[in-house]
Structures are given as C-alpha cells and as structure tokens.
Amino acid sequence: MPKIVRIAIFSLQDQIRQKSFYILLAACILLVLLLRSCYSGNVVVNNQQIDNLAIAWHASKFAFHLIAGGMMFLTALLSMNIFTRDSQNGNTVLVLSKPIKRSDYVLGRIAGVWILVSVFMFILHLTIVIIAFMNTGDVLPEFLLASVICMINLLFLTILTSLLSLFLPDVIAAITAIGITGISFVSDSFYLAQHSGMFRPLVSSAMENNVSIWQVLWPKTAMLQYYASSFVGDSNFNTKGPVHPLVNICFYILISYIILIWVFNRKDV
Amino acid sequence: MISLDAVTKKFNSTTAVDNVSYRVEKGEFFALLGPNGAGKTTIVRMLMGFSKATTGTLKIDGVPAQYHQARNKVGYLAENHRIPPYLSGWEYLLRHAALIDLTRTDAIREIDSLLEHVDMVKEKKQRASTYSKGMSQRIGLAAALIGKPKLLILDEPASGLDPLGIRDFRKILESLRNQGTTIVLNSHFLSEVEKICDTVAIMSKGNILVKDSIHNIVQKDETLEDVFVRWVDKKNA
C-alpha cells in the first residue's frame, strides 16, 4: 500500500478519535432530523395549496446549500490544527523519522481530512435525496453529482486552512479561511441576485456587466457551490467574468498546495 | 556510517552548532555528551532531517540527511518522546511497522518480541495517556528497533527510566552492539555511557571539545564524569 494512503488512513483514524468529530456527527444528525419535517408540511400560499413536489424541491435545494456551506465551515475547523496537533502528540516525528517524503506526509494528512469531510457531506446529501424520495417518490440523482462538485470546495478549504495554520495561530487560520469563503459568498450571491429574474429589471445594464478584477480573481467557493446547485433542477448558471469557478478553485488548490509543500519542506519540525 | 562536515546551525543570532565535523564508523557505539544547550539535540535533529544545517553537510551512509532515503534502516528515539494519547502502545508500534512496509504478520511477530524485550507486554493494549514517562520511553525504544535498523539514534533515551529500566536498557543496547548495529547516543548518564560506548565526543556551546575512544579519553583513576567536567570547565573558563 502506498505510504500516502497509509498516512491518510492514520489521519482518518486520528480524526475519528477527536472530540470535534463527535460534535460534527451530533450536528449532522440534528440537521437531518430538522430537515425531515420540512418535507411533510401543508403549505398554502394565496389560498392555493403548494404541491408536495415543489416543496420538496425547494427544501432540497435549501438543504443542499446549508449542508455544503456548513461543511466548508467544519472543514476549516477540522483542518486548522492538523500539523500543530501532530507536532504536539508526536505524530510528526513518528512519520518523518521513517523514509517518507515530507510532501507525502502533507498530502496524506490533507487527504485524510478531506476524505472524512467529503464522505460526511455526501452522506448528508444522500440522506436528503432519500428523504425527498420517501416523501415525493421522486429521485434526485443530480443532487449527488452536485455534492461531488462541492467536494472540490472542501479540498480547497482543507489546503488553505492547513497552509494558513503554518503562519497563524490555529483559530485565526480557520477564521481567515472562513472569512475568504464568506467574502466569496457575499460577493457571488450579490452578483447572482443582480442577474436573477426578480432583480434584473431593477438593475441598469451598466451595473449588470460591471465586474471588478478582484471579484474575478477571488477564490470563487460560493460560485462553485451555485454552479453545483445548478445541476439540481433546471437552473441557469451565470458565471462572473471570463473564468469558470471550477477553473478558478482548481487554480487556487494547486497554488495553495505548492506553497504549502514549499513552506513545509523548509520548516523545522 | 555518519559524517558531519563543517556543520553550523544558527537560530537567528544564536549559534547552536558551530563548525562541527566528525565521523561515526559502521558498528561503532558513539556517545555525544555535553551540558544542556551544548547542541547535541540540534545535531540529532539535523541528522534525522527535522531541521536543516545553516551551512555544512550531514550524511548517513553517504546520503545527505535531508533526503528521506537517508532514513532507510534508521531507528530513532526522540528526547521527550511522545505517543499520541489516544493510541495504545500496540497500535503505535503497528503504525511504525506499517510505515516501513513490514507485512502485518511480520510486524506482529516483531512487535511481540520487542514488547517482551522492553517489558511492556502487559501494558501494550493500554492507551498511551495512561503511561508513565518510563513506559513511554520503553515503547519509544521498541518503536526505534522495529525493522532491525542498521543505525540507531537515541536522544536521552534513559530519561524517565528507573535504575532497573536503565539496566535493562543497557543490556538491549549491548546486544544490539554485538549484532553490529551502529548506535549514536545523546546522554547525561555518564556512568552508563562509560560502560557501553566505544567512542565519545564532548560538546559545549556548539563546539566539539574532544572526540576519541573511551580508553584514550579516560585516564587511570579517573571516571568519564571527571573528564567531562574537566573539558567543560576548560571551555567555560
């Protein structure tokens, strides 16, 4: 078995033994229990009964964004102390005293956390698909494709938070990573709102096309999530600027990973 | 087996190791002695690739120490050795074995034998958080011995061990020496070093003051402790 895979397995085992993992598990179970009730309501708008399928579709889309966004937050929290904790409890010495490259160690550790949060997110999204099916009889397979696309965001958050934690205290690193994602959500949501059917008549065409460079270059975590959610149902997707969010995030993953390896290779452990 | 060539390590304005050169031959039992802050642990950390020399080169078996290949067949026990508190000694040793590609059957056989050697069979399934410092050191020594290393680097291995533990530990090192393992030992236990080592180097303030065989360094009616104090005092004077 390749050593990276072994280190990733150790990383998974270590995460599962942390208290934070059980807090995450409890939060997820609570979320699923709360969402379950959203599907079985009698909703009347303007004296018209809304059909169950429409409710289920909207509830599922809301749940999709809630889970994907929440998992990004939790990913930052789980990633913030990968290297600090390893250094404190002797794991770094355990691995690096063996004939193992530092880059393999870093990749294995990151892969472990990423696999954990991705599997978690996928299970939660799958649960929503099952709940929707049980209540409406309709299957939403595109939901799972959207979930897989959102895993790219989680990889970005894992690498970014780990990188920041090499320079900043753990909590500050997590807050900074969440902040970067938060700015993306505010900026991209505002942009998408401008282009939605509801607001388009209110926005001048000059303002509609006005996208500053920082908005194009900023890590588009939110835009990638909106892109993923466009697979659920028949939503149109308007990307901001000339760069597709998938390309944008993959570029940031690559750059962050290269910097992380470069810094870690020069670091005293 | 080990060569240091004009190695200097600086931490900002502090020079921890200053232009140190020496060689340790295959099968040699070498002890690096010195007061706290002499630079012994810094040298060991550079040998293990945890830290890089500011100038100079360190090689293990001809391979620069910063390359991961240099740590093939190297066993290491760190000063203040730590085991992840949620792992048992058994799980910890299995991880070590997995990282050097031992098959599970070989790993289990070897770990069982090592646990007997370090007298930790009964406690092997306990979590490391319940271990005393001495017990952690014993597990750490077993971890360093997994895979039958050709070179063993031990940084203050006897710290935390009781007198019986130190005696057992000495016996293990003696048997390893007889099998031809090269051993590099950092220690404050001069009486133990005098009993088992072939060569010693005394360091102070980042410099090697003397390096020679025990027989050449320790004169008649003298102990290694006397020699150590004499050299360190001379440096401080």
Tab-separated table of N, CA and C in Angstrom, chain A residues 1 3 6-7 9-11 13-14 17-18 85-102 109 265-269, chain B residues 9 11 45 48-52 68-69 71-74 76 78 82-87 91-92 94-96 98-102 127 143 146:
chain	number	residue	atom	x	y	z
A	1	MET	N	0.849	-1.199	0.000
A	1	MET	CA	0.000	0.000	0.000
A	1	MET	C	0.886	1.251	0.000
A	3	LYS	N	2.557	4.754	0.799
A	3	LYS	CA	2.663	5.368	2.132
A	3	LYS	C	1.680	6.527	2.313
A	6	ARG	N	-1.446	5.057	3.541
A	6	ARG	CA	-1.326	4.684	4.964
A	6	ARG	C	-1.471	5.914	5.858
A	7	ILE	N	-0.775	7.003	5.468
A	7	ILE	CA	-0.831	8.225	6.280
A	7	ILE	C	-2.255	8.788	6.272
A	9	ILE	N	-4.959	7.049	6.002
A	9	ILE	CA	-5.763	6.188	6.888
A	9	ILE	C	-5.504	6.563	8.357
A	10	PHE	N	-4.223	6.786	8.691
A	10	PHE	CA	-3.897	7.222	10.067
A	10	PHE	C	-4.629	8.530	10.382
A	11	SER	N	-4.635	9.412	9.384
A	11	SER	CA	-5.264	10.718	9.565
A	11	SER	C	-6.762	10.552	9.843
A	13	GLN	N	-8.205	7.846	11.069
A	13	GLN	CA	-8.345	7.215	12.394
A	13	GLN	C	-8.168	8.255	13.503
A	14	ASP	N	-7.203	9.158	13.295
A	14	ASP	CA	-6.940	10.185	14.311
A	14	ASP	C	-8.124	11.141	14.445
A	17	ARG	N	-10.994	9.852	16.377
A	17	ARG	CA	-10.790	9.772	17.825
A	17	ARG	C	-10.820	11.139	18.501
A	18	GLN	N	-11.096	12.189	17.727
A	18	GLN	CA	-11.150	13.533	18.320
A	18	GLN	C	-12.575	13.865	18.760
A	85	ARG	N	-1.346	19.753	16.002
A	85	ARG	CA	-1.665	18.609	16.863
A	85	ARG	C	-0.674	17.468	16.628
A	86	ASP	N	-0.334	17.239	15.368
A	86	ASP	CA	0.640	16.185	15.053
A	86	ASP	C	1.974	16.466	15.723
A	87	SER	N	2.356	17.739	15.691
A	87	SER	CA	3.633	18.116	16.283
A	87	SER	C	3.597	17.917	17.804
A	88	GLN	N	2.448	18.260	18.414
A	88	GLN	CA	2.340	18.156	19.874
A	88	GLN	C	2.257	16.710	20.354
A	89	ASN	N	1.581	15.851	19.601
A	89	ASN	CA	1.392	14.488	20.128
A	89	ASN	C	2.368	13.451	19.553
A	90	GLY	N	3.345	13.923	18.806
A	90	GLY	CA	4.415	13.019	18.367
A	90	GLY	C	4.196	12.364	17.017
A	91	ASN	N	3.068	12.674	16.360
A	91	ASN	CA	2.795	12.043	15.064
A	91	ASN	C	3.773	12.480	13.977
A	92	THR	N	4.201	13.751	14.036
A	92	THR	CA	5.120	14.244	13.005
A	92	THR	C	6.429	13.467	13.069
A	93	VAL	N	6.937	13.289	14.285
A	93	VAL	CA	8.197	12.546	14.452
A	93	VAL	C	8.002	11.086	14.043
A	94	LEU	N	6.840	10.526	14.411
A	94	LEU	CA	6.549	9.127	14.051
A	94	LEU	C	6.717	8.939	12.534
A	95	VAL	N	6.115	9.832	11.763
A	95	VAL	CA	6.119	9.653	10.303
A	95	VAL	C	7.457	10.065	9.693
A	96	LEU	N	7.949	11.239	10.097
A	96	LEU	CA	9.123	11.773	9.404
A	96	LEU	C	10.439	11.138	9.854
A	97	SER	N	10.400	10.321	10.906
A	97	SER	CA	11.625	9.594	11.268
A	97	SER	C	11.779	8.351	10.383
A	98	LYS	N	10.766	8.085	9.576
A	98	LYS	CA	10.822	6.965	8.623
A	98	LYS	C	11.212	7.507	7.242
A	99	PRO	N	11.611	6.625	6.319
A	99	PRO	CA	11.986	7.140	4.991
A	99	PRO	C	10.772	7.586	4.178
A	100	ILE	N	10.196	8.689	4.613
A	100	ILE	CA	8.976	9.214	3.974
A	100	ILE	C	9.195	10.686	3.633
A	101	LYS	N	8.814	11.055	2.423
A	101	LYS	CA	8.978	12.450	1.997
A	101	LYS	C	8.013	13.335	2.774
A	102	ARG	N	8.465	14.548	3.031
A	102	ARG	CA	7.585	15.482	3.724
A	102	ARG	C	6.331	15.750	2.903
A	109	ARG	N	-1.942	13.583	5.131
A	109	ARG	CA	-2.718	14.224	6.201
A	109	ARG	C	-3.911	14.982	5.621
A	265	ASN	N	8.444	22.053	3.563
A	265	ASN	CA	9.766	21.471	3.312
A	265	ASN	C	10.884	22.274	3.959
A	266	ARG	N	10.641	23.557	4.164
A	266	ARG	CA	11.668	24.409	4.758
A	266	ARG	C	11.498	24.592	6.255
A	267	LYS	N	10.456	24.011	6.789
A	267	LYS	CA	10.121	24.229	8.196
A	267	LYS	C	10.878	23.240	9.088
A	268	ASP	N	11.310	23.707	10.263
A	268	ASP	CA	11.853	22.784	11.271
A	268	ASP	C	10.670	22.092	11.945
A	269	VAL	N	10.735	20.753	12.049
A	269	VAL	CA	9.586	20.067	12.678
A	269	VAL	C	9.954	19.613	14.093
B	9	LYS	N	24.727	25.448	12.705
B	9	LYS	CA	23.287	25.719	12.753
B	9	LYS	C	23.062	26.971	13.590
B	11	PHE	N	20.176	29.798	14.972
B	11	PHE	CA	18.785	30.204	15.162
B	11	PHE	C	18.820	31.712	15.377
B	45	ARG	N	18.690	16.237	15.506
B	45	ARG	CA	17.523	16.665	14.700
B	45	ARG	C	17.933	16.921	13.245
B	48	MET	N	18.315	13.605	11.543
B	48	MET	CA	17.027	12.986	11.215
B	48	MET	C	16.267	13.771	10.144
B	49	GLY	N	16.823	14.890	9.719
B	49	GLY	CA	16.162	15.678	8.672
B	49	GLY	C	15.037	16.557	9.191
B	50	PHE	N	14.902	16.696	10.520
B	50	PHE	CA	13.837	17.535	11.074
B	50	PHE	C	14.191	19.009	10.963
B	51	SER	N	15.484	19.262	10.839
B	51	SER	CA	15.968	20.634	10.822
B	51	SER	C	17.144	20.675	9.846
B	52	LYS	N	17.328	21.814	9.185
B	52	LYS	CA	18.395	21.875	8.181
B	52	LYS	C	19.592	22.650	8.709
B	68	HIS	N	14.889	11.806	2.309
B	68	HIS	CA	14.174	10.778	3.073
B	68	HIS	C	14.856	9.409	2.962
B	69	GLN	N	15.596	9.182	1.865
B	69	GLN	CA	16.281	7.887	1.695
B	69	GLN	C	17.338	7.672	2.779
B	71	ARG	N	16.977	7.922	5.793
B	71	ARG	CA	16.392	7.312	6.989
B	71	ARG	C	15.966	5.853	6.773
B	72	ASN	N	16.416	5.284	5.636
B	72	ASN	CA	16.213	3.840	5.454
B	72	ASN	C	17.015	3.129	6.528
B	73	LYS	N	16.416	2.223	7.236
B	73	LYS	CA	17.122	1.423	8.246
B	73	LYS	C	17.719	2.275	9.373
B	74	VAL	N	17.024	3.379	9.704
B	74	VAL	CA	17.439	4.190	10.860
B	74	VAL	C	16.332	4.109	11.909
B	76	TYR	N	14.964	5.704	15.575
B	76	TYR	CA	15.159	6.974	16.277
B	76	TYR	C	14.273	7.038	17.511
B	78	ALA	N	13.313	9.970	20.230
B	78	ALA	CA	13.471	11.406	20.489
B	78	ALA	C	13.575	11.688	21.980
B	82	ARG	N	7.055	11.289	22.584
B	82	ARG	CA	5.606	11.355	22.826
B	82	ARG	C	4.860	10.366	21.937
B	83	ILE	N	3.825	9.785	22.517
B	83	ILE	CA	2.953	8.874	21.771
B	83	ILE	C	1.573	9.525	21.728
B	84	PRO	N	0.898	9.560	20.574
B	84	PRO	CA	-0.457	10.130	20.551
B	84	PRO	C	-1.298	9.502	21.666
B	85	PRO	N	-1.899	10.336	22.536
B	85	PRO	CA	-2.528	9.804	23.751
B	85	PRO	C	-3.676	8.842	23.507
B	86	TYR	N	-4.290	8.903	22.318
B	86	TYR	CA	-5.449	8.052	22.043
B	86	TYR	C	-5.038	6.686	21.492
B	87	LEU	N	-3.732	6.497	21.235
B	87	LEU	CA	-3.269	5.194	20.724
B	87	LEU	C	-2.758	4.342	21.870
B	91	GLU	N	-0.886	-0.209	19.080
B	91	GLU	CA	-1.292	0.496	17.845
B	91	GLU	C	-0.165	1.402	17.346
B	92	TYR	N	0.508	2.039	18.296
B	92	TYR	CA	1.607	2.940	17.936
B	92	TYR	C	2.719	2.174	17.208
B	94	LEU	N	2.380	-0.674	15.649
B	94	LEU	CA	1.863	-1.133	14.349
B	94	LEU	C	2.000	-0.034	13.289
B	95	ARG	N	1.774	1.208	13.699
B	95	ARG	CA	1.914	2.323	12.763
B	95	ARG	C	3.372	2.446	12.288
B	96	HIS	N	4.289	2.309	13.234
B	96	HIS	CA	5.709	2.365	12.856
B	96	HIS	C	6.016	1.267	11.840
B	98	ALA	N	3.962	-0.278	9.844
B	98	ALA	CA	3.284	-0.040	8.556
B	98	ALA	C	4.075	0.952	7.702
B	99	LEU	N	4.702	1.919	8.358
B	99	LEU	CA	5.411	2.966	7.600
B	99	LEU	C	6.744	2.485	7.034
B	100	ILE	N	7.219	1.326	7.502
B	100	ILE	CA	8.433	0.798	6.870
B	100	ILE	C	8.110	-0.462	6.069
B	101	ASP	N	6.817	-0.603	5.725
B	101	ASP	CA	6.360	-1.650	4.807
B	101	ASP	C	6.558	-3.073	5.326
B	102	LEU	N	6.503	-3.258	6.645
B	102	LEU	CA	6.504	-4.633	7.153
B	102	LEU	C	5.116	-5.226	6.913
B	127	ARG	N	-4.041	2.648	26.707
B	127	ARG	CA	-3.838	3.890	25.963
B	127	ARG	C	-2.582	4.597	26.467
B	143	ALA	N	9.782	1.091	19.327
B	143	ALA	CA	9.466	1.692	18.006
B	143	ALA	C	10.744	1.932	17.207
B	146	ILE	N	12.043	-1.323	15.579
B	146	ILE	CA	11.247	-2.040	14.562
B	146	ILE	C	11.968	-2.008	13.216
